[in-house]
Coordinates of C-alpha atoms in Angstrom, one line a residue:
Chain A
M812 CA -76.2 12.9 -0.4
S813 CA -79.6 12.9 -1.9
A814 CA -78.9 15.7 -4.4
L815 CA -75.4 13.5 -5.4
L816 CA -78.0 10.3 -5.7
A817 CA -80.3 12.4 -7.7
D818 CA -77.4 13.9 -10.0
W819 CA -76.2 10.6 -10.4
I820 CA -79.7 9.5 -11.1
E821 CA -80.2 12.2 -14.0
R822 CA -77.6 10.9 -16.1
V823 CA -78.9 7.4 -16.3
P824 CA -79.7 6.9 -20.0
R825 CA -83.7 6.6 -20.3
R826 CA -85.9 4.6 -23.0
P827 CA -88.7 5.9 -24.6
T828 CA -91.9 5.3 -22.2
R829 CA -94.4 3.3 -24.2
S830 CA -98.0 3.3 -22.8
L831 CA -100.7 0.4 -22.5
T832 CA -102.9 1.2 -25.0
A833 CA -102.4 -1.8 -26.9
A834 CA -103.3 -4.2 -24.4
R835 CA -106.1 -7.0 -24.8
P836 CA -109.4 -5.2 -24.5
S837 CA -111.2 -8.3 -23.4
D838 CA -109.1 -9.7 -20.7
P839 CA -110.0 -8.2 -17.3
T840 CA -107.0 -8.1 -16.0
S841 CA -105.4 -6.2 -18.8
R842 CA -108.0 -4.0 -18.3
W843 CA -106.9 -3.5 -14.9
V844 CA -102.9 -3.3 -15.6
R845 CA -104.1 -0.9 -18.2
S846 CA -105.6 0.9 -15.8
Y847 CA -102.1 1.4 -13.4
P848 CA -101.3 5.0 -13.5
E849 CA -98.2 5.7 -15.1
P850 CA -95.8 6.8 -12.9
R851 CA -94.3 10.7 -12.8
R852 CA -91.6 10.2 -15.2
W853 CA -88.0 11.5 -13.9
E854 CA -87.5 14.2 -16.7
A855 CA -91.0 15.9 -15.8
M856 CA -89.0 16.7 -12.2
D857 CA -87.4 20.1 -11.6
R858 CA -84.2 19.7 -9.7
S859 CA -85.1 20.3 -5.9
A860 CA -88.3 17.9 -6.6
R861 CA -85.9 14.9 -7.5
T862 CA -83.8 15.5 -4.7
T863 CA -87.0 15.2 -2.9
A864 CA -87.9 12.2 -4.2
V865 CA -84.4 10.3 -3.6
A866 CA -84.8 11.8 -0.2
R867 CA -87.9 10.6 0.5
A868 CA -86.9 7.0 -1.0
L869 CA -83.9 6.8 1.5
G870 CA -86.0 8.4 4.0
T871 CA -88.5 5.3 4.2
L872 CA -85.5 2.9 4.1
A873 CA -84.0 4.6 7.0
T874 CA -87.5 4.4 9.0
A875 CA -88.1 1.0 8.4
A876 CA -84.5 0.3 9.1
L877 CA -84.9 1.9 12.5
V878 CA -88.4 0.7 13.8
L879 CA -87.8 -2.8 13.3
P880 CA -85.1 -3.1 15.3
A881 CA -87.3 -1.1 18.0
L882 CA -90.2 -3.4 17.8
T883 CA -88.0 -6.5 18.3
G884 CA -86.2 -5.3 21.6
C885 CA -90.0 -4.9 22.6
V886 CA -90.0 -8.2 23.4
S887 CA -90.4 -8.8 27.5
P888 CA -88.6 -11.2 29.1
A889 CA -90.6 -14.3 30.5
I890 CA -90.6 -13.3 34.3
D891 CA -93.9 -14.7 36.0
D892 CA -94.1 -18.9 36.9
A893 CA -95.9 -19.9 33.6
G894 CA -93.4 -18.0 31.7
Y895 CA -90.6 -19.8 33.7
R896 CA -92.4 -23.1 33.2
G897 CA -92.8 -22.2 29.5
K898 CA -88.9 -21.8 29.2
A899 CA -88.1 -24.9 31.5
V900 CA -90.1 -27.2 28.6
H901 CA -88.7 -25.6 25.8
S902 CA -85.2 -26.2 27.4
V903 CA -86.2 -29.9 28.2
D904 CA -87.5 -30.1 24.4
Q905 CA -84.4 -28.6 23.1
M906 CA -81.9 -30.6 25.1
L907 CA -83.9 -34.1 24.0
G908 CA -83.7 -32.9 20.2
I909 CA -79.8 -32.2 20.8
V910 CA -79.4 -35.2 22.5
N911 CA -81.3 -37.4 19.9
T912 CA -79.0 -36.0 17.0
A913 CA -75.6 -36.7 18.4
R914 CA -76.7 -40.0 19.1
L915 CA -78.0 -40.6 15.9
A916 CA -75.1 -39.4 14.3
V917 CA -72.9 -41.6 16.4
R918 CA -74.9 -44.9 16.3
L919 CA -74.6 -44.0 12.1
D920 CA -70.9 -43.7 12.4
L921 CA -70.7 -46.6 14.6
R922 CA -72.5 -48.6 11.6
G923 CA -70.1 -47.2 9.2
R924 CA -72.6 -45.2 7.5
M925 CA -70.9 -41.6 8.1
I926 CA -68.2 -39.4 7.0
E927 CA -65.8 -38.8 10.1
S928 CA -65.9 -35.4 9.4
V929 CA -69.5 -34.9 9.1
T930 CA -69.9 -36.8 12.7
D931 CA -67.6 -34.9 14.4
T932 CA -69.4 -31.4 12.6
V933 CA -72.8 -32.9 14.2
V934 CA -71.9 -33.9 17.4
S935 CA -69.6 -30.5 18.0
D936 CA -72.7 -28.6 17.0
A937 CA -74.9 -31.1 19.5
E938 CA -72.3 -29.8 22.2
N939 CA -72.6 -26.1 21.5
D940 CA -76.2 -26.3 21.3
A941 CA -76.5 -28.1 24.5
Q942 CA -74.4 -25.3 26.3
S943 CA -76.2 -22.7 24.8
V944 CA -79.8 -24.1 26.4
L945 CA -78.0 -25.1 29.5
S946 CA -77.1 -21.2 29.8
A947 CA -79.8 -19.8 28.6
F948 CA -82.0 -21.7 31.1
E949 CA -79.3 -21.2 34.1
T950 CA -79.3 -17.0 33.6
V951 CA -83.1 -16.9 33.9
Q952 CA -84.2 -15.9 37.2
P953 CA -86.9 -17.9 38.5
P954 CA -89.8 -15.9 39.6
S955 CA -90.8 -17.5 43.1
E956 CA -89.8 -20.0 45.5
R957 CA -92.2 -22.9 43.5
M958 CA -90.1 -22.1 40.2
V959 CA -86.7 -22.5 42.5
L960 CA -87.9 -25.7 43.2
L961 CA -88.6 -26.7 39.1
R962 CA -85.3 -24.9 38.4
S963 CA -83.7 -27.6 40.8
T964 CA -85.9 -30.5 39.0
V965 CA -84.9 -29.5 35.5
D966 CA -81.2 -28.3 35.8
T967 CA -80.2 -31.9 36.5
P968 CA -80.8 -33.5 33.8
L969 CA -80.3 -30.6 31.7
Q970 CA -76.5 -30.8 32.6
D971 CA -76.3 -34.5 32.7
A972 CA -77.2 -34.6 29.1
A973 CA -75.3 -31.4 28.3
S974 CA -72.0 -33.4 29.7
N975 CA -72.5 -36.6 28.5
I976 CA -72.4 -35.1 25.1
S977 CA -69.1 -33.8 25.6
D978 CA -68.0 -37.1 26.7
L979 CA -70.0 -38.3 23.5
R980 CA -67.6 -35.8 21.8
I981 CA -64.5 -36.5 23.5
A982 CA -64.8 -40.0 22.4
E983 CA -65.7 -39.7 19.1
R984 CA -62.7 -37.5 18.6
R985 CA -60.3 -39.9 19.7
N986 CA -61.7 -43.0 17.9
E987 CA -62.2 -44.9 20.7
R988 CA -65.3 -47.3 20.1
P989 CA -66.1 -48.2 23.9
G990 CA -66.0 -44.6 24.7
E991 CA -68.2 -44.2 22.2
R992 CA -70.5 -46.8 23.0
K993 CA -70.2 -46.2 27.0
A994 CA -71.2 -42.4 26.3
L995 CA -73.8 -43.5 24.4
G996 CA -75.6 -45.7 27.1
E997 CA -75.4 -43.0 29.2
L998 CA -77.0 -40.8 26.7
A999 CA -79.8 -43.1 26.6
K1000 CA -80.7 -42.8 30.1
S1001 CA -80.6 -39.0 29.6
V1002 CA -83.2 -39.1 26.6
A1003 CA -85.0 -41.4 29.5
E1004 CA -84.8 -39.0 31.9
L1005 CA -86.1 -35.7 30.1
Q1006 CA -88.6 -38.2 28.7
K1007 CA -90.0 -38.4 32.0
L1008 CA -89.3 -34.8 32.6
Q1009 CA -91.3 -33.8 29.6
A1010 CA -94.2 -35.5 30.3
R1011 CA -94.4 -34.3 34.1
L1012 CA -93.9 -30.6 33.0
Chain B
M704 CA -79.2 -34.0 -26.7
S705 CA -79.1 -30.3 -27.9
R706 CA -82.6 -30.2 -26.3
L707 CA -81.1 -31.2 -23.0
L708 CA -78.4 -28.7 -22.8
Q709 CA -81.3 -25.9 -23.3
L710 CA -82.9 -27.3 -19.9
T711 CA -80.0 -26.5 -18.1
L712 CA -80.8 -22.8 -17.5
G713 CA -84.0 -24.0 -16.0
V714 CA -82.4 -26.6 -13.9
V715 CA -79.8 -24.6 -12.5
T716 CA -82.6 -22.3 -11.5
A717 CA -84.1 -24.4 -9.8
I718 CA -81.1 -26.1 -8.0
G719 CA -79.5 -23.0 -7.3
G720 CA -82.6 -20.7 -6.5
F721 CA -85.0 -23.3 -5.8
V722 CA -83.2 -25.5 -3.4
D723 CA -80.6 -23.2 -1.5
I724 CA -79.4 -22.9 1.7
G725 CA -82.2 -21.4 2.7
N726 CA -84.7 -24.6 1.2
L727 CA -82.3 -26.9 2.6
V728 CA -82.7 -25.4 5.9
T729 CA -86.4 -24.3 5.7
S730 CA -87.4 -27.8 4.0
G731 CA -85.3 -29.9 7.0
I732 CA -87.2 -27.8 10.1
T733 CA -90.3 -27.8 9.1
G734 CA -89.8 -31.8 7.9
A735 CA -89.0 -32.3 11.6
R736 CA -91.2 -30.0 12.8
F737 CA -94.4 -30.1 11.2
G738 CA -94.5 -33.8 9.2
T739 CA -95.6 -33.2 5.9
S740 CA -98.7 -30.6 6.8
L741 CA -96.2 -27.4 4.8
T742 CA -96.1 -29.6 1.7
W743 CA -98.9 -27.7 0.2
A744 CA -96.3 -24.0 0.7
I745 CA -93.9 -25.4 -1.3
V746 CA -96.2 -26.6 -4.2
L747 CA -98.0 -23.3 -3.9
G748 CA -94.5 -21.6 -3.8
T749 CA -93.1 -23.6 -6.9
L750 CA -96.5 -22.9 -8.9
G751 CA -96.4 -19.2 -8.2
M752 CA -92.8 -19.1 -9.6
T753 CA -93.3 -21.3 -12.6
I754 CA -96.2 -18.8 -14.2
F755 CA -93.5 -15.9 -13.3
A756 CA -91.0 -17.3 -14.1
E757 CA -92.5 -18.0 -17.7
M758 CA -93.8 -14.4 -17.9
A759 CA -90.7 -13.0 -17.1
G760 CA -88.9 -15.1 -19.7
R761 CA -91.5 -14.2 -21.9
V762 CA -90.7 -10.2 -21.1
S763 CA -87.4 -10.9 -22.0
A764 CA -87.4 -12.8 -25.0
V765 CA -89.9 -11.0 -26.7
G766 CA -90.0 -7.6 -24.9
G767 CA -86.0 -7.6 -24.6
R768 CA -86.7 -6.5 -21.2
A769 CA -85.0 -7.7 -17.5
V770 CA -86.9 -7.8 -14.9
F771 CA -85.6 -4.3 -13.4
H772 CA -85.5 -2.3 -16.8
A773 CA -89.9 -3.3 -16.2
V774 CA -89.4 -2.1 -12.7
R775 CA -87.9 1.0 -13.5
E776 CA -90.3 1.3 -16.3
R777 CA -93.4 0.4 -14.8
L778 CA -92.6 1.7 -11.3
G779 CA -90.8 5.0 -11.8
V780 CA -87.6 6.1 -10.7
R781 CA -88.4 6.6 -6.9
T782 CA -90.7 3.6 -6.3
A783 CA -87.9 1.5 -8.3
L784 CA -85.1 3.4 -6.4
V785 CA -86.8 2.0 -3.3
N786 CA -87.4 -0.9 -4.7
V787 CA -83.7 -1.4 -5.8
I788 CA -82.4 -0.6 -2.4
A789 CA -84.6 -3.3 -0.6
S790 CA -84.0 -6.0 -3.1
G791 CA -80.3 -5.2 -3.2
L792 CA -80.5 -5.5 0.5
L793 CA -81.9 -8.6 0.4
S794 CA -79.7 -10.2 -2.1
L795 CA -76.8 -9.1 -0.2
L796 CA -78.2 -11.5 2.9
T797 CA -79.3 -13.9 0.6
L798 CA -75.8 -13.8 -1.0
A799 CA -74.6 -13.2 3.0
A800 CA -76.2 -16.8 3.4
E801 CA -75.2 -18.7 0.6
L802 CA -71.5 -18.1 1.2
G803 CA -72.0 -19.0 5.0
G804 CA -73.9 -22.3 3.4
V805 CA -70.7 -23.4 1.4
S806 CA -68.5 -23.2 4.1
L807 CA -70.8 -24.6 6.1
V808 CA -71.0 -27.7 3.3
L809 CA -67.3 -27.4 3.3
Q810 CA -66.9 -27.8 7.1
L811 CA -68.9 -30.8 6.9
A812 CA -66.5 -32.2 4.4
T813 CA -63.5 -31.7 5.8
G814 CA -64.2 -31.1 9.2
I815 CA -62.1 -27.6 9.3
N816 CA -64.5 -24.4 11.0
Y817 CA -66.4 -22.7 8.4
I818 CA -65.3 -19.3 9.3
V819 CA -61.6 -20.7 7.6
W820 CA -63.4 -21.7 4.8
V821 CA -65.5 -18.0 4.1
P822 CA -63.0 -16.3 2.7
V823 CA -61.9 -18.7 0.3
V824 CA -65.5 -19.4 -0.8
G825 CA -65.6 -15.5 -1.0
L826 CA -62.9 -15.0 -3.6
S827 CA -64.0 -18.4 -5.4
T828 CA -67.5 -17.2 -5.9
W829 CA -66.3 -13.8 -7.3
L830 CA -63.5 -15.7 -9.6
V831 CA -66.4 -17.6 -10.9
V832 CA -68.7 -14.8 -11.4
W833 CA -65.8 -12.9 -13.2
R834 CA -63.7 -15.1 -14.7
L835 CA -66.0 -18.2 -16.0
P836 CA -68.5 -18.1 -18.8
F837 CA -72.3 -18.3 -18.1
S838 CA -72.6 -22.2 -19.6
F839 CA -70.2 -23.2 -17.3
L840 CA -72.0 -21.8 -14.3
E841 CA -75.3 -23.1 -16.1
N842 CA -74.1 -26.6 -16.7
V843 CA -71.7 -27.5 -14.5
F844 CA -73.6 -26.7 -11.3
G845 CA -76.9 -27.8 -12.8
L846 CA -75.7 -31.0 -13.7
L847 CA -73.5 -31.6 -9.8
G848 CA -76.7 -29.9 -8.2
L849 CA -78.8 -33.2 -9.6
A850 CA -77.2 -35.0 -7.2
L851 CA -79.8 -33.7 -4.4
I852 CA -81.8 -36.4 -6.1
V853 CA -79.9 -39.1 -3.4
F854 CA -83.1 -37.8 -1.1
V855 CA -85.7 -39.0 -3.0
I856 CA -83.8 -42.1 -3.6
A857 CA -83.8 -42.0 0.6
L858 CA -87.4 -41.8 1.0
F859 CA -87.7 -45.4 -0.9
K860 CA -85.0 -46.9 1.6
L861 CA -86.1 -45.3 4.8
P862 CA -89.1 -46.5 6.6
T863 CA -91.4 -44.6 5.4
D864 CA -95.4 -45.0 6.0
W865 CA -96.3 -43.7 2.4
H866 CA -100.1 -43.4 3.6
V867 CA -99.3 -41.2 7.2
M868 CA -97.1 -39.1 4.5
W869 CA -99.7 -38.5 2.4
H870 CA -102.0 -38.4 4.5
G871 CA -100.2 -35.3 6.1
A872 CA -99.8 -33.4 3.0
T873 CA -103.1 -33.7 1.8
H874 CA -105.3 -32.9 4.8
P875 CA -102.8 -30.2 6.5
S876 CA -103.1 -29.5 9.8
V877 CA -101.2 -27.8 13.0
P878 CA -99.5 -30.7 14.9
Y879 CA -100.5 -31.2 18.3
G880 CA -97.9 -28.7 20.7
E881 CA -97.6 -26.1 17.6
G882 CA -99.2 -22.8 17.4
H883 CA -100.7 -21.5 14.6
P884 CA -98.5 -18.7 14.3
T885 CA -96.1 -21.0 14.0
Y886 CA -97.5 -22.6 11.6
F887 CA -97.5 -19.6 9.2
F888 CA -94.7 -18.3 9.8
Y889 CA -92.7 -21.6 9.0
A890 CA -95.5 -21.6 5.6
I891 CA -94.3 -18.1 5.1
S892 CA -90.7 -18.9 5.0
L893 CA -91.4 -21.9 2.5
F894 CA -93.1 -19.8 0.5
G895 CA -90.3 -16.9 0.6
A896 CA -87.3 -19.4 -0.4
A897 CA -89.5 -20.6 -3.4
M898 CA -90.4 -16.6 -4.6
V899 CA -87.3 -14.9 -3.6
P900 CA -87.0 -12.3 -6.1
Y901 CA -83.5 -12.7 -6.9
Q902 CA -84.7 -16.1 -8.9
L903 CA -86.7 -13.9 -11.2
V904 CA -83.9 -11.6 -11.7
F905 CA -81.8 -14.1 -12.5
F906 CA -83.7 -16.4 -14.5
S907 CA -84.9 -13.3 -16.7
S908 CA -81.5 -11.6 -17.0
G909 CA -79.9 -15.1 -17.7
G910 CA -82.2 -15.0 -20.7
R911 CA -80.9 -11.9 -22.0
E912 CA -77.5 -13.6 -21.5
E913 CA -78.2 -16.4 -23.8
K914 CA -79.5 -14.3 -26.3
W915 CA -83.3 -15.3 -26.0
N916 CA -85.7 -14.1 -28.9
E917 CA -89.0 -15.0 -29.7
S918 CA -87.5 -18.3 -31.2
S919 CA -86.9 -18.9 -27.6
I920 CA -89.9 -19.4 -26.2
G921 CA -90.5 -23.2 -26.6
E922 CA -86.8 -23.6 -25.2
M923 CA -87.8 -20.9 -22.6
R924 CA -90.7 -22.7 -21.4
L925 CA -89.2 -26.1 -20.8
N926 CA -86.8 -24.5 -18.7
S927 CA -89.4 -22.7 -16.5
I928 CA -92.0 -26.0 -16.4
V929 CA -89.7 -28.6 -15.8
G930 CA -86.7 -27.1 -14.0
L931 CA -88.4 -25.1 -11.2
P932 CA -91.0 -27.9 -11.0
L933 CA -87.7 -30.0 -10.3
G934 CA -86.6 -27.7 -7.4
G935 CA -89.4 -27.8 -5.7
L936 CA -89.6 -31.5 -5.9
L937 CA -86.2 -32.0 -4.6
S938 CA -87.3 -29.3 -1.5
I939 CA -90.6 -31.7 -0.7
A940 CA -88.0 -34.8 -1.1
I941 CA -86.0 -33.1 1.8
M942 CA -88.7 -32.1 3.8
W943 CA -90.3 -35.9 3.5
A944 CA -86.7 -37.4 4.4
T945 CA -86.6 -35.9 7.6
V946 CA -90.0 -36.8 9.0
P947 CA -89.2 -40.8 9.5
V948 CA -85.9 -40.1 10.7
L949 CA -86.0 -36.8 12.3
Q950 CA -89.7 -36.1 13.8
P951 CA -89.5 -39.3 15.7
L952 CA -86.8 -38.2 17.7
Q953 CA -87.9 -34.6 18.3
V954 CA -85.0 -33.3 16.8
D955 CA -84.8 -29.4 16.1
V956 CA -83.1 -28.6 12.8
T957 CA -80.7 -26.1 13.5
H958 CA -77.8 -26.9 11.5
L959 CA -76.7 -28.1 8.1
G960 CA -75.7 -31.6 9.1
Q961 CA -78.6 -32.4 10.6
V962 CA -80.5 -32.1 7.2
A963 CA -78.1 -35.0 5.8
L964 CA -78.6 -37.6 8.4
P965 CA -81.9 -39.3 6.5
V966 CA -79.5 -39.9 3.4
A967 CA -76.5 -41.1 5.6
Q968 CA -79.5 -43.6 7.4
A969 CA -80.4 -44.6 4.1
L970 CA -78.0 -45.1 1.7
G971 CA -74.6 -44.7 3.8
V972 CA -71.5 -43.3 3.0
T973 CA -72.1 -42.8 -0.6
G974 CA -75.5 -41.3 -0.4
L975 CA -74.1 -38.6 2.2
A976 CA -71.2 -37.7 -0.2
L977 CA -73.6 -37.1 -3.1
A978 CA -75.8 -35.2 -0.9
L979 CA -72.6 -33.2 0.3
L980 CA -72.0 -32.7 -3.7
G981 CA -75.2 -31.7 -3.9
F982 CA -75.6 -29.2 -0.9
F983 CA -72.2 -27.7 -2.3
A984 CA -73.5 -27.5 -6.1
A985 CA -76.9 -26.0 -4.4
T986 CA -75.6 -23.1 -2.5
F987 CA -72.8 -22.4 -4.6
A988 CA -74.4 -21.7 -7.6
A989 CA -76.7 -19.8 -5.9
A990 CA -74.5 -17.7 -4.4
A991 CA -72.9 -17.4 -8.0
E992 CA -76.7 -16.1 -9.1
S993 CA -77.0 -13.8 -6.4
A994 CA -73.9 -12.2 -6.8
L995 CA -74.7 -11.6 -10.4
T996 CA -78.4 -10.3 -9.3
M997 CA -76.6 -7.8 -7.6
G998 CA -74.4 -6.7 -10.6
Y999 CA -77.7 -7.2 -12.7
M1000 CA -80.6 -5.1 -10.8
V1001 CA -78.0 -2.3 -10.1
S1002 CA -77.3 -2.3 -13.9
Q1003 CA -80.6 -2.5 -15.3
Y1004 CA -82.3 0.3 -12.9
F1005 CA -79.3 2.8 -13.9
G1006 CA -80.0 1.5 -17.8
R1007 CA -75.8 0.6 -18.2
T1008 CA -74.7 -2.1 -19.7
W1009 CA -74.1 -5.5 -18.2
G1010 CA -73.8 -9.4 -18.3
K1011 CA -71.2 -11.8 -17.9
M1012 CA -70.9 -11.1 -21.8
H1013 CA -69.3 -8.4 -21.2
R1014 CA -65.8 -8.1 -20.5
P1015 CA -65.4 -5.7 -17.1
A1016 CA -63.9 -2.6 -19.3
Q1017 CA -67.4 -3.0 -21.3
A1018 CA -69.5 -3.3 -18.3
P1019 CA -67.8 -1.6 -15.2
L1020 CA -70.8 -1.3 -13.0
F1021 CA -72.1 -4.9 -13.3
H1022 CA -68.4 -6.1 -12.4
L1023 CA -68.1 -3.7 -9.5
V1024 CA -71.3 -4.1 -8.4
C1025 CA -70.5 -8.1 -8.2
L1026 CA -67.0 -7.5 -6.5
V1027 CA -68.8 -5.4 -4.2
S1028 CA -71.2 -7.2 -3.0
V1029 CA -69.1 -10.6 -2.6
I1030 CA -66.8 -8.4 -0.5
T1031 CA -69.8 -7.4 1.6
A1032 CA -71.4 -10.4 2.3
T1033 CA -68.3 -12.1 2.7
A1034 CA -67.1 -9.7 5.6
F1035 CA -70.8 -10.0 7.3
I1036 CA -70.9 -13.6 7.5
L1037 CA -66.9 -13.3 8.9
T1038 CA -68.3 -11.5 11.8
T1039 CA -69.4 -15.1 12.6
V1040 CA -72.9 -14.6 12.5
D1041 CA -75.3 -17.7 12.4
P1042 CA -75.7 -19.0 8.4
V1043 CA -78.8 -20.9 9.3
T1044 CA -79.9 -17.4 10.9
V1045 CA -79.3 -15.4 8.2
T1046 CA -81.1 -18.0 5.9
I1047 CA -84.2 -17.9 7.6
V1048 CA -84.5 -14.2 8.0
S1049 CA -83.4 -13.4 4.4
V1050 CA -86.2 -16.1 3.0
V1051 CA -89.0 -14.3 5.3
L1052 CA -88.4 -10.9 4.7
G1053 CA -87.8 -11.9 0.8
A1054 CA -91.3 -13.2 1.1
A1055 CA -92.5 -9.8 2.7
A1056 CA -90.5 -8.0 -0.7
V1057 CA -91.8 -9.8 -3.6
P1058 CA -94.7 -7.9 -4.7
L1059 CA -92.8 -4.9 -6.0
T1060 CA -90.6 -7.5 -7.9
Y1061 CA -93.6 -9.4 -9.3
F1062 CA -95.8 -6.9 -10.2
P1063 CA -93.9 -5.0 -12.8
V1064 CA -94.0 -8.3 -14.7
L1065 CA -97.2 -8.8 -14.9
V1066 CA -97.7 -5.0 -16.1
V1067 CA -95.4 -5.2 -18.7
A1068 CA -96.3 -9.1 -19.7
N1069 CA -99.9 -7.2 -20.5
D1070 CA -98.2 -5.0 -23.1
R1071 CA -99.2 -5.5 -26.8
E1072 CA -96.3 -2.9 -27.9
Y1073 CA -93.8 -5.0 -26.1
M1074 CA -95.1 -8.3 -26.5
G1075 CA -97.1 -8.5 -29.6
E1076 CA -98.8 -11.6 -30.2
H1077 CA -97.2 -13.2 -27.0
V1078 CA -99.2 -10.9 -24.8
N1079 CA -100.4 -12.8 -21.5
K1080 CA -103.4 -15.0 -22.3
A1081 CA -106.2 -14.8 -19.7
V1082 CA -105.1 -18.0 -18.2
S1083 CA -101.9 -17.0 -17.1
N1084 CA -103.7 -13.1 -16.0
T1085 CA -105.6 -15.1 -13.7
F1086 CA -103.1 -17.0 -12.2
G1087 CA -100.3 -14.3 -11.8
V1088 CA -103.2 -12.0 -10.3
V1089 CA -104.0 -14.8 -8.0
F1090 CA -100.1 -15.1 -6.7
L1091 CA -99.7 -11.5 -6.6
I1092 CA -102.7 -11.3 -4.2
I1093 CA -101.5 -14.2 -2.2
M1094 CA -98.1 -12.5 -2.2
V1095 CA -99.2 -8.8 -1.0
V1096 CA -101.5 -11.2 2.2
T1097 CA -98.3 -13.0 2.5
S1098 CA -96.1 -9.5 2.6
L1099 CA -98.6 -8.1 5.5
A1100 CA -98.5 -11.0 7.5
T1101 CA -94.7 -11.3 7.4
L1102 CA -93.5 -9.1 9.6
P1103 CA -96.1 -9.8 12.7
L1104 CA -95.3 -13.1 12.5
L1105 CA -91.8 -12.7 12.6
F1106 CA -92.6 -10.7 15.5
I1107 CA -95.3 -12.7 17.5
T1108 CA -93.2 -16.0 16.6
K1109 CA -89.8 -14.5 17.6
A1110 CA -88.6 -15.8 14.0
G1111 CA -90.3 -19.3 14.4
Q1112 CA -89.3 -20.4 18.0

């Protein structure tokens, strides 16, 4: 592979390389870039040096490609009480933002300020996001009895909010104005509940 | 009128390069989450991009060298090979993000799932790159992209507290509840979105396509000094428009549709339609630009004939690379990977990769043998070196911040 690439590069037409000798002598940056060493030229290398050069370039990139995923895989899951509480706070914050997005889109739609397909996309995205937040929270194992209690306190409002967004999406897609208003009312309750929870946590 | 037309290359680069899916998303996220406190990152990125675009444009017009000619000449074959592979992968990621972005805009406009649109968008991008002239790309998308000005108008229609916004922008601080690492992660993402290497490659190669020469320096300067700050201004407007609407609701922006909500609130259906048109033009132009950039980079590195001015038979490597890039990026987005996540990763990794592309431009811009009387003056060098240092610091901080913040969570 390296030898093949080296052969390919060898066929690249070369331009004459000029030096930087004519740079402005009075300018310190010019002097600095002038002192930048001329790179080793391709034509000055023999075949094995060229193959090594290409192999090193590919090796550098391959190492980066291997090391980066390994580093990202080193992040440990939150398993202590503080970590679990942090996860709960984050889930409530996220759900609040998602509920507010869906409410804003439908309220604007009811006032005739939205394009139907945009409302539909925003509310559908909110529904998917709400389900993701819910399942991400529910799949984390509480590390202690106290955190089991916290889980039940947080889980119900999250479930209610996700369910209310689904109701809103169904009403919006069926173009039922009364259904949309009713779902908005339920979502307002969800917001109040999530805000209370946010303050408590 | 002809002066106005001359500006379009700068404008399309600004719209398609500055305000692409990366800026739409990062400006939306940061405005809703950090208010106006990260405005400085856009200003810094815009200033850096303007300085280096002017330099690269001058090297292109006077020295007759596009960026990857300079890279190969000044970094040597081996380092330049690492550079071309790394920049190529990055541009490919950007291309995938842009194709996903165009598809997301079409989903917003039609309600049809974005995955259905991905192959259509991929095919259209390739057709534009292959068949349509360069002037079409710059004129049509440059003008359509100006529809994003609705974000500026929306700012004046929304209940904007200018005093608070201005104070937030001029006295930047980390908002309550946010950590310093997250704040600087998003600062880097905004800086990276403004200074992505493909913009520089496209701007300088576009100059060669436009047959810039010494007499075109005035035009090139107008393009970079007017067009790029316009892109920066639009990015700031998008960020600021989300502040009075999404920040009080604690909305965490994760979808393109959320970015358009402030315009809908301020201007209703007409404003929203114009915002979607602007999103489409910006992301589609950026998709075409990043596909072309792939062709430019590879062909320039290998010293082959390149450019849209040449027919496929005259520049086979250039057109082949463009085609393969579009197919690969389309296939990547079809795996259902989230285009917004791809976008954030691409702008952040872009910030890590910029010095290798920008440094050779600074070196060649100082070569009197190439540049003659248009060699860098002390002012350009001072700014160039300052920004190069910022780029290196940013590049070193990027990966640790990416891991510490788990990509900004």
